[in-house]
Amino acid sequence: MDIHEYQAKEVLSNFGVEVPPGALAYSPEQAAYRAREMGGERWVVKAQIHAGGRGLAGGVKVCNSDVEIQEVTENMFGRRLVTHQTGPEGKGIYRVYVEAAVPIDREIYLGFVLDRTSQRVMIVASAEGGMEIEDISADRPDSIVRATVEPAVGLQEFQCREIAFKLGIDAGMVQQMVRTLQGCFRAFTELDATMVEINPLVITGDNRILALDAKMTFDDNALFRHPQISELRDKSQEDPRESRAADRGLSYVGLDGNIGCIVNGAGLAMATMDTIMLAGGEPANFLDIGGGATPERVAKAFRLVLSDAKVEAILVNIFAGINRCDWVAEGVVKALREVEVNVPVIVRLAGTNVEEGQKILAESGLPLIRATTLVEAAERAVGAWQSDLDQSTKVRAV
Ligand code: GDP
Ligand code: MN
């Protein structure tokens, strides 16, 4: 799960990372009011969306008066901001953050990520942060500083000092840098983040180290133990199909094709998508309904897959190990009686009690297409879709 910049700044400041004073607003009037309330004479107004690249796309503006803030934010609210990270549809702006402008001496890039190769938290930093960080990492990869954290001992002070020296931070500010690095690392591990990024981390004219931007991503599977973080979720920034799935406890990723997939197990779901592609079709989604595919979950899955208007056929592929095919078959039958499904449905069951399962499907009287192997199921799904929903595909398979 991603959170907004202003939320990440609040989280990080609780761990000792310094940020400029700022205030959130939900309307242009409120933005102007909050600037007056804060005081000062220069502010930076920042569109709050779950994506970076806002600066280059017009989502970050320096303003010199409350009137200017109101004008600038009139053009932000309700608009969709398209940056190089959002995709062409952009992300809606419904909140802006008004921050006291800071005189910048230097911009540094600082990121904490999970490095799968070393299986460690890795710190990535660059003395040349700011908006062109992607170019720097492509053109001069050697200028990037990296350090991994040994999990048994955590981030050590000497490592932080080493990073600070490599970034060319003045001796008088090294201790501040150590505090910043350790604060980020503690926030990362204690809150089960998968990414913390500060770009830019700035050194101000008066020798302070401040996070001017902040991004955090959290491990969805650990959110249950951080209610104060899961509360920060903003559905307006998510793919509506994926938020519906998350609400129902299903693991779903929306794709561009038109064959809906209902599968148990992530690996099997990926194999199903591959096989559909191999058979000449394109999957509409990844969906793992989990191990205990109860009738309720199967019904939820059908509703979710059908809520995508592009879906023209549905492939149900269940391997019952601990589960039982007859239960799953009952679930499919129950779901199809409850949910109006007007596209061909192909069902492939394998594993425990497969014969009983097939029998339940056959005797249900529902127009299901049954398949034995995954390849056959994928070919039938692609065939059913290609025959343009011809009624003949809807006859009951025997
Ligand atoms: P991003 O483009 O989405 O990553 O948004 P950022 O929050 O990083 O803002 C983009 C750029 O705006 C930063 O790299 C800074 O150069 C600039 N910026 C942000 N806040 C301030 C500020 O308080 N003062 C000044 N002078 N520039 C700022
Ligand atoms: Mn940034």
Short mmCIF file of C-alpha atoms and ligand atoms in Angstrom, two decimals:
data_model
loop_
_atom_site.label_atom_id
_atom_site.label_comp_id
_atom_site.label_asym_id
_atom_site.label_seq_id
_atom_site.Cartn_x
_atom_site.Cartn_y
_atom_site.Cartn_z
CA MET A 1 0.00 0.00 0.00
CA ASP A 2 1.20 3.48 -0.88
CA ILE A 3 0.58 6.59 1.20
CA HIS A 4 0.71 10.28 0.38
CA GLU A 5 3.75 12.51 0.78
CA TYR A 6 2.26 14.45 3.70
CA GLN A 7 1.44 11.19 5.49
CA ALA A 8 4.92 9.77 4.91
CA LYS A 9 6.41 13.00 6.26
CA GLU A 10 4.34 12.72 9.41
CA VAL A 11 5.32 9.08 9.87
CA LEU A 12 9.01 9.77 9.30
CA SER A 13 9.07 12.83 11.54
CA ASN A 14 7.86 10.61 14.37
CA PHE A 15 11.09 8.68 13.84
CA GLY A 16 13.28 11.76 14.01
CA VAL A 17 13.49 12.76 10.35
CA GLU A 18 13.20 16.55 10.00
CA VAL A 19 10.59 17.96 7.63
CA PRO A 20 9.47 21.53 6.85
CA PRO A 21 6.25 22.78 8.50
CA GLY A 22 3.21 22.15 6.33
CA ALA A 23 -0.56 21.80 6.28
CA LEU A 24 -3.06 19.80 4.30
CA ALA A 25 -5.99 21.28 2.35
CA TYR A 26 -9.04 19.85 0.58
CA SER A 27 -10.01 23.02 -1.33
CA PRO A 28 -8.33 26.14 -2.80
CA GLU A 29 -9.87 28.32 -0.06
CA GLN A 30 -8.55 26.03 2.61
CA ALA A 31 -5.10 25.98 0.99
CA ALA A 32 -4.92 29.78 1.09
CA TYR A 33 -6.24 29.84 4.66
CA ARG A 34 -3.74 27.29 5.86
CA ALA A 35 -0.86 29.26 4.37
CA ARG A 36 -2.00 32.40 6.21
CA GLU A 37 -2.34 30.38 9.39
CA MET A 38 1.16 28.99 8.98
CA GLY A 39 2.69 32.39 8.27
CA GLY A 40 5.75 33.19 6.19
CA GLU A 41 5.92 34.63 2.71
CA ARG A 42 6.85 31.78 0.41
CA TRP A 43 5.16 28.43 0.21
CA VAL A 44 5.31 25.35 -1.97
CA VAL A 45 1.96 23.89 -2.97
CA LYS A 46 2.11 20.18 -3.75
CA ALA A 47 -0.56 17.99 -5.32
CA GLN A 48 -0.99 14.85 -3.21
CA ILE A 49 -1.18 11.86 -5.53
CA HIS A 50 0.31 8.39 -5.22
CA ALA A 51 3.05 8.97 -7.79
CA GLY A 52 6.28 10.85 -8.24
CA GLY A 53 7.31 13.11 -11.09
CA ARG A 54 4.84 15.76 -9.95
CA GLY A 55 7.39 18.56 -10.17
CA LEU A 56 7.92 18.10 -13.91
CA ALA A 57 4.18 17.67 -14.52
CA GLY A 58 3.06 20.92 -12.83
CA GLY A 59 1.99 19.37 -9.53
CA VAL A 60 4.50 21.31 -7.39
CA LYS A 61 4.38 25.13 -7.42
CA VAL A 62 6.20 27.79 -5.47
CA CYS A 63 3.82 30.62 -4.44
CA ASN A 64 4.47 34.06 -2.95
CA SER A 65 1.01 34.93 -1.59
CA ASP A 66 -2.20 33.36 -0.38
CA VAL A 67 -3.97 34.76 -3.46
CA GLU A 68 -1.47 32.97 -5.68
CA ILE A 69 -1.98 29.75 -3.69
CA GLN A 70 -5.71 29.97 -4.28
CA GLU A 71 -5.20 30.55 -8.04
CA VAL A 72 -2.67 27.76 -8.41
CA THR A 73 -4.77 25.24 -6.50
CA GLU A 74 -7.97 26.14 -8.43
CA ASN A 75 -6.14 24.51 -11.34
CA MET A 76 -5.11 21.47 -9.31
CA PHE A 77 -8.22 20.30 -7.49
CA GLY A 78 -10.33 17.77 -9.36
CA ARG A 79 -7.80 17.54 -12.19
CA ARG A 80 -6.02 14.34 -13.06
CA LEU A 81 -2.26 14.76 -12.94
CA VAL A 82 -0.34 12.75 -15.51
CA THR A 83 3.31 12.12 -14.62
CA HIS A 84 5.80 9.61 -15.96
CA GLN A 85 4.77 7.32 -13.10
CA THR A 86 0.97 7.46 -13.33
CA GLY A 87 0.21 6.00 -16.76
CA PRO A 88 -1.82 7.98 -19.32
CA GLU A 89 -4.98 8.07 -17.18
CA GLY A 90 -3.19 10.03 -14.43
CA LYS A 91 -4.27 10.29 -10.79
CA GLY A 92 -6.96 12.57 -9.35
CA ILE A 93 -5.92 15.50 -7.17
CA TYR A 94 -8.22 15.80 -4.13
CA ARG A 95 -5.75 17.01 -1.52
CA VAL A 96 -2.89 19.49 -1.64
CA TYR A 97 -0.11 20.03 0.84
CA VAL A 98 1.02 23.57 1.58
CA GLU A 99 4.55 23.76 2.87
CA ALA A 100 6.85 26.55 4.01
CA ALA A 101 9.36 27.06 1.18
CA VAL A 102 12.91 26.18 2.05
CA PRO A 103 16.13 27.70 0.68
CA ILE A 104 17.93 24.74 -0.88
CA ASP A 105 21.71 24.41 -0.96
CA ARG A 106 21.94 20.79 -2.10
CA GLU A 107 19.53 18.05 -3.12
CA ILE A 108 20.34 14.47 -2.18
CA TYR A 109 18.55 11.27 -3.17
CA LEU A 110 17.90 8.72 -0.42
CA GLY A 111 16.06 5.44 -0.79
CA PHE A 112 15.52 2.34 1.34
CA VAL A 113 14.45 -0.73 -0.61
CA LEU A 114 14.30 -4.50 -0.21
CA ASP A 115 17.15 -5.98 -2.20
CA ARG A 116 16.10 -9.47 -3.20
CA THR A 117 19.58 -10.58 -4.24
CA SER A 118 21.21 -9.90 -0.88
CA GLN A 119 17.93 -10.46 1.00
CA ARG A 120 18.64 -7.31 2.94
CA VAL A 121 17.33 -3.80 3.31
CA MET A 122 19.46 -1.74 0.96
CA ILE A 123 20.17 1.96 1.23
CA VAL A 124 20.58 3.71 -2.10
CA ALA A 125 21.80 7.29 -2.11
CA SER A 126 23.09 9.84 -4.55
CA ALA A 127 24.79 13.18 -4.01
CA GLU A 128 22.78 14.46 -6.96
CA GLY A 129 19.15 14.10 -5.97
CA GLY A 130 16.16 15.98 -7.31
CA MET A 131 13.95 15.50 -10.27
CA GLU A 132 16.45 13.92 -12.68
CA ILE A 133 17.46 10.97 -10.49
CA GLU A 134 16.45 8.42 -13.15
CA ASP A 135 18.84 10.02 -15.66
CA ILE A 136 21.68 10.00 -13.13
CA SER A 137 21.25 6.33 -12.30
CA ALA A 138 21.20 5.52 -16.04
CA ASP A 139 24.07 7.79 -17.14
CA ARG A 140 26.39 7.52 -14.16
CA PRO A 141 25.54 4.38 -12.19
CA ASP A 142 28.89 4.60 -10.36
CA SER A 143 27.85 7.79 -8.61
CA ILE A 144 25.17 5.89 -6.68
CA VAL A 145 26.10 4.92 -3.11
CA ARG A 146 24.78 1.60 -1.86
CA ALA A 147 24.88 -0.13 1.53
CA THR A 148 23.08 -3.19 2.83
CA VAL A 149 21.95 -3.62 6.41
CA GLU A 150 22.85 -6.77 8.32
CA PRO A 151 19.51 -7.77 9.90
CA ALA A 152 21.04 -9.28 13.05
CA VAL A 153 22.57 -5.96 14.11
CA GLY A 154 20.53 -3.35 12.22
CA LEU A 155 21.85 -0.17 10.66
CA GLN A 156 25.13 0.75 12.34
CA GLU A 157 26.31 4.29 13.00
CA PHE A 158 29.59 3.72 11.17
CA GLN A 159 27.63 2.73 8.06
CA CYS A 160 25.62 5.94 8.29
CA ARG A 161 28.80 8.01 8.68
CA GLU A 162 30.32 6.23 5.71
CA ILE A 163 27.28 7.06 3.57
CA ALA A 164 27.39 10.66 4.78
CA PHE A 165 31.07 10.99 3.82
CA LYS A 166 30.49 9.43 0.41
CA LEU A 167 27.73 11.96 -0.19
CA GLY A 168 30.17 14.76 0.71
CA ILE A 169 28.24 15.99 3.74
CA ASP A 170 30.12 18.54 5.87
CA ALA A 171 31.58 17.12 9.07
CA GLY A 172 29.36 19.41 11.17
CA MET A 173 26.22 17.85 9.68
CA VAL A 174 27.19 14.20 9.72
CA GLN A 175 25.40 13.57 13.00
CA GLN A 176 22.16 14.98 11.55
CA MET A 177 22.58 12.68 8.58
CA VAL A 178 23.10 9.68 10.88
CA ARG A 179 19.87 10.57 12.69
CA THR A 180 18.00 10.88 9.40
CA LEU A 181 19.27 7.53 8.09
CA GLN A 182 18.53 5.71 11.32
CA GLY A 183 15.08 7.27 11.57
CA CYS A 184 14.20 6.07 8.07
CA PHE A 185 15.56 2.62 8.77
CA ARG A 186 13.59 2.29 12.01
CA ALA A 187 10.41 3.47 10.29
CA PHE A 188 11.07 0.97 7.50
CA THR A 189 11.52 -2.05 9.74
CA GLU A 190 9.14 -1.21 12.60
CA LEU A 191 6.26 -0.43 10.26
CA ASP A 192 6.90 -3.22 7.72
CA ALA A 193 7.57 -0.85 4.85
CA THR A 194 8.87 -2.16 1.54
CA MET A 195 10.13 1.22 0.39
CA VAL A 196 11.08 4.58 1.86
CA GLU A 197 12.22 7.25 -0.56
CA ILE A 198 13.25 10.82 0.14
CA ASN A 199 13.95 12.76 -3.01
CA PRO A 200 15.11 15.34 -2.44
CA LEU A 201 16.65 15.23 1.00
CA VAL A 202 17.99 18.75 1.15
CA ILE A 203 20.70 20.65 2.92
CA THR A 204 19.35 24.12 3.58
CA GLY A 205 21.18 27.44 3.53
CA ASP A 206 21.19 27.36 7.34
CA ASN A 207 22.76 23.90 7.54
CA ARG A 208 19.78 21.74 8.27
CA ILE A 209 18.95 18.40 6.68
CA LEU A 210 15.28 18.23 5.70
CA ALA A 211 13.11 15.77 3.82
CA LEU A 212 11.40 17.88 1.13
CA ASP A 213 9.62 14.92 -0.40
CA ALA A 214 8.78 11.50 1.04
CA LYS A 215 7.30 8.31 -0.26
CA MET A 216 6.53 5.11 1.63
CA THR A 217 5.12 1.80 0.52
CA PHE A 218 3.97 -0.85 3.00
CA ASP A 219 3.73 -4.61 2.86
CA ASP A 220 0.00 -5.33 2.44
CA ASN A 221 0.38 -8.64 4.23
CA ALA A 222 1.60 -6.89 7.39
CA LEU A 223 -0.96 -4.08 7.47
CA PHE A 224 -3.12 -5.98 9.92
CA ARG A 225 -0.61 -5.26 12.64
CA HIS A 226 -0.35 -1.54 11.86
CA PRO A 227 -3.88 -0.16 12.05
CA GLN A 228 -2.54 3.39 12.23
CA ILE A 229 -0.93 2.83 8.82
CA SER A 230 -3.81 0.98 7.13
CA GLU A 231 -5.99 3.93 8.12
CA LEU A 232 -3.93 6.08 5.76
CA ARG A 233 -5.19 4.20 2.71
CA ASP A 234 -6.65 6.48 0.01
CA LYS A 235 -8.88 4.57 -2.38
CA SER A 236 -9.13 7.53 -4.77
CA GLN A 237 -5.56 6.69 -5.80
CA GLU A 238 -6.12 3.00 -6.52
CA ASP A 239 -7.36 1.03 -9.52
CA PRO A 240 -11.08 0.66 -8.60
CA ARG A 241 -11.01 -3.03 -9.54
CA GLU A 242 -8.10 -3.64 -7.19
CA SER A 243 -9.61 -1.72 -4.27
CA ARG A 244 -12.84 -3.72 -4.59
CA ALA A 245 -10.75 -6.90 -4.43
CA ALA A 246 -8.71 -5.72 -1.46
CA ASP A 247 -11.95 -4.94 0.39
CA ARG A 248 -13.03 -8.52 -0.17
CA GLY A 249 -9.74 -10.03 0.91
CA LEU A 250 -8.91 -11.26 -2.60
CA SER A 251 -5.57 -10.89 -4.30
CA TYR A 252 -6.38 -9.27 -7.65
CA VAL A 253 -4.41 -7.43 -10.32
CA GLY A 254 -6.33 -5.89 -13.22
CA LEU A 255 -4.92 -6.49 -16.71
CA ASP A 256 -5.91 -5.45 -20.22
CA GLY A 257 -7.20 -8.71 -21.76
CA ASN A 258 -10.72 -10.16 -21.79
CA ILE A 259 -10.52 -13.66 -20.31
CA GLY A 260 -11.32 -13.43 -16.62
CA CYS A 261 -9.42 -15.83 -14.35
CA ILE A 262 -10.56 -17.35 -11.05
CA VAL A 263 -7.78 -19.49 -9.62
CA ASN A 264 -6.57 -20.72 -6.24
CA GLY A 265 -2.91 -20.14 -5.54
CA ALA A 266 -0.68 -17.41 -6.94
CA GLY A 267 1.58 -19.79 -8.85
CA LEU A 268 -1.33 -21.56 -10.49
CA ALA A 269 -2.88 -18.18 -11.31
CA MET A 270 0.30 -17.15 -13.11
CA ALA A 271 0.52 -20.49 -14.94
CA THR A 272 -3.12 -20.03 -15.99
CA MET A 273 -2.39 -16.57 -17.40
CA ASP A 274 0.63 -17.94 -19.29
CA THR A 275 -1.40 -20.79 -20.74
CA ILE A 276 -4.15 -18.40 -21.88
CA MET A 277 -1.52 -16.32 -23.69
CA LEU A 278 -0.07 -19.48 -25.20
CA ALA A 279 -3.51 -20.43 -26.49
CA GLY A 280 -3.78 -17.04 -28.22
CA GLY A 281 -5.88 -15.17 -25.67
CA GLU A 282 -5.22 -12.45 -23.12
CA PRO A 283 -6.06 -12.60 -19.41
CA ALA A 284 -8.24 -9.84 -17.95
CA ASN A 285 -6.82 -10.28 -14.48
CA PHE A 286 -4.68 -12.11 -12.01
CA LEU A 287 -6.84 -13.47 -9.20
CA ASP A 288 -5.85 -15.78 -6.38
CA ILE A 289 -8.90 -16.67 -4.31
CA GLY A 290 -6.78 -18.42 -1.70
CA GLY A 291 -6.69 -21.91 -0.30
CA GLY A 292 -10.13 -22.28 1.26
CA ALA A 293 -12.21 -21.57 -1.85
CA THR A 294 -15.59 -21.51 -0.08
CA PRO A 295 -18.81 -20.92 -2.07
CA GLU A 296 -18.89 -17.36 -0.69
CA ARG A 297 -15.38 -16.63 -1.90
CA VAL A 298 -16.11 -18.12 -5.32
CA ALA A 299 -19.25 -15.98 -5.59
CA LYS A 300 -17.27 -12.88 -4.59
CA ALA A 301 -14.67 -13.76 -7.19
CA PHE A 302 -17.30 -14.05 -9.95
CA ARG A 303 -18.77 -10.67 -9.03
CA LEU A 304 -15.34 -9.08 -8.98
CA VAL A 305 -14.23 -10.54 -12.32
CA LEU A 306 -17.55 -9.59 -13.94
CA SER A 307 -17.31 -6.03 -12.66
CA ASP A 308 -14.68 -5.57 -15.38
CA ALA A 309 -16.74 -4.79 -18.50
CA LYS A 310 -14.00 -6.13 -20.78
CA VAL A 311 -14.46 -9.72 -19.58
CA GLU A 312 -15.88 -11.93 -22.35
CA ALA A 313 -15.19 -15.39 -20.91
CA ILE A 314 -14.26 -16.73 -17.46
CA LEU A 315 -11.83 -19.51 -16.75
CA VAL A 316 -12.10 -21.16 -13.33
CA ASN A 317 -9.02 -23.23 -12.56
CA ILE A 318 -8.92 -24.88 -9.15
CA PHE A 319 -6.44 -27.39 -7.82
CA ALA A 320 -7.80 -28.96 -4.67
CA GLY A 321 -5.07 -30.19 -2.35
CA ILE A 322 -6.29 -29.45 1.15
CA ASN A 323 -9.51 -28.18 -0.39
CA ARG A 324 -11.95 -30.58 -2.11
CA CYS A 325 -13.21 -30.38 -5.69
CA ASP A 326 -16.80 -31.20 -4.65
CA TRP A 327 -16.84 -28.19 -2.28
CA VAL A 328 -15.40 -25.96 -4.98
CA ALA A 329 -17.92 -27.29 -7.51
CA GLU A 330 -20.72 -26.52 -5.07
CA GLY A 331 -19.28 -23.06 -4.70
CA VAL A 332 -19.22 -22.51 -8.46
CA VAL A 333 -22.79 -23.76 -8.84
CA LYS A 334 -24.00 -21.63 -5.95
CA ALA A 335 -22.17 -18.59 -7.29
CA LEU A 336 -23.65 -19.03 -10.76
CA ARG A 337 -27.15 -19.28 -9.30
CA GLU A 338 -26.59 -16.05 -7.34
CA VAL A 339 -24.64 -13.99 -9.81
CA GLU A 340 -25.91 -13.26 -13.28
CA VAL A 341 -23.18 -14.49 -15.60
CA ASN A 342 -23.71 -13.86 -19.29
CA VAL A 343 -20.34 -14.92 -20.63
CA PRO A 344 -19.11 -18.48 -21.20
CA VAL A 345 -17.66 -20.11 -18.09
CA ILE A 346 -14.97 -22.78 -18.41
CA VAL A 347 -14.22 -24.87 -15.34
CA ARG A 348 -11.21 -27.05 -14.78
CA LEU A 349 -10.95 -28.92 -11.52
CA ALA A 350 -8.13 -31.19 -10.41
CA GLY A 351 -7.13 -32.90 -7.20
CA THR A 352 -9.04 -34.28 -4.24
CA ASN A 353 -12.54 -35.61 -5.05
CA VAL A 354 -12.36 -34.51 -8.65
CA GLU A 355 -15.00 -37.05 -9.83
CA GLU A 356 -17.55 -35.85 -7.29
CA GLY A 357 -16.79 -32.30 -8.32
CA GLN A 358 -17.31 -33.02 -12.02
CA LYS A 359 -20.56 -34.78 -11.21
CA ILE A 360 -21.90 -31.76 -9.32
CA LEU A 361 -21.03 -29.49 -12.24
CA ALA A 362 -22.60 -31.87 -14.80
CA GLU A 363 -25.79 -32.33 -12.81
CA SER A 364 -26.22 -28.64 -12.07
CA GLY A 365 -27.92 -27.95 -15.37
CA LEU A 366 -25.78 -24.85 -15.77
CA PRO A 367 -24.22 -24.04 -19.16
CA LEU A 368 -20.67 -24.70 -18.02
CA ILE A 369 -17.84 -25.79 -20.26
CA ARG A 370 -15.77 -28.39 -18.46
CA ALA A 371 -12.12 -29.14 -19.14
CA THR A 372 -9.71 -31.71 -17.74
CA THR A 373 -6.29 -30.21 -18.35
CA LEU A 374 -5.15 -26.64 -18.05
CA VAL A 375 -4.20 -26.51 -21.75
CA GLU A 376 -7.65 -27.73 -22.73
CA ALA A 377 -9.27 -25.20 -20.40
CA ALA A 378 -7.25 -22.33 -21.87
CA GLU A 379 -8.00 -23.41 -25.44
CA ARG A 380 -11.68 -23.67 -24.67
CA ALA A 381 -11.70 -20.28 -23.01
CA VAL A 382 -9.99 -18.69 -26.00
CA GLY A 383 -12.28 -20.64 -28.36
CA ALA A 384 -15.40 -19.57 -26.48
CA TRP A 385 -14.32 -15.96 -26.62
CA GLN A 386 -13.31 -16.11 -30.30
CA SER A 387 -16.58 -17.66 -31.37
CA ASP A 388 -17.98 -14.31 -30.29
CA LEU A 389 -20.16 -15.63 -27.52
CA ASP A 390 -21.92 -17.87 -30.01
CA GLN A 391 -24.74 -19.65 -28.19
CA SER A 392 -23.27 -22.99 -29.24
CA THR A 393 -20.44 -22.47 -26.75
CA LYS A 394 -22.95 -22.20 -23.98
CA VAL A 395 -24.35 -25.70 -24.36
CA ARG A 396 -23.75 -27.93 -21.45
CA ALA A 397 -20.61 -29.99 -21.78
CA VAL A 398 -21.17 -33.67 -21.27
P1 GDP B 1 8.11 15.00 -7.24
O1 GDP B 1 8.45 15.70 -8.52
O2 GDP B 1 6.76 14.33 -7.31
O3 GDP B 1 9.17 14.08 -6.79
O4 GDP B 1 7.91 16.16 -6.14
P2 GDP B 1 8.96 16.83 -5.10
O5 GDP B 1 8.29 16.95 -3.80
O6 GDP B 1 10.27 16.13 -5.11
O7 GDP B 1 9.12 18.30 -5.68
C1 GDP B 1 9.78 18.54 -6.91
C2 GDP B 1 10.85 19.59 -6.74
O8 GDP B 1 10.30 20.79 -6.25
C3 GDP B 1 11.94 19.23 -5.75
O9 GDP B 1 12.93 18.40 -6.31
C4 GDP B 1 12.48 20.58 -5.36
O10 GDP B 1 13.50 20.98 -6.28
C5 GDP B 1 11.29 21.50 -5.54
N1 GDP B 1 10.81 21.87 -4.21
C6 GDP B 1 10.00 21.16 -3.39
N2 GDP B 1 9.82 21.78 -2.22
C7 GDP B 1 10.56 22.93 -2.28
C8 GDP B 1 10.83 24.02 -1.38
O11 GDP B 1 10.36 24.08 -0.26
N3 GDP B 1 11.64 25.01 -1.82
C9 GDP B 1 12.17 25.00 -3.07
N4 GDP B 1 12.95 26.00 -3.45
N5 GDP B 1 11.98 24.00 -3.93
C10 GDP B 1 11.17 22.97 -3.55
MN MN B 2 10.51 13.99 -5.33
#
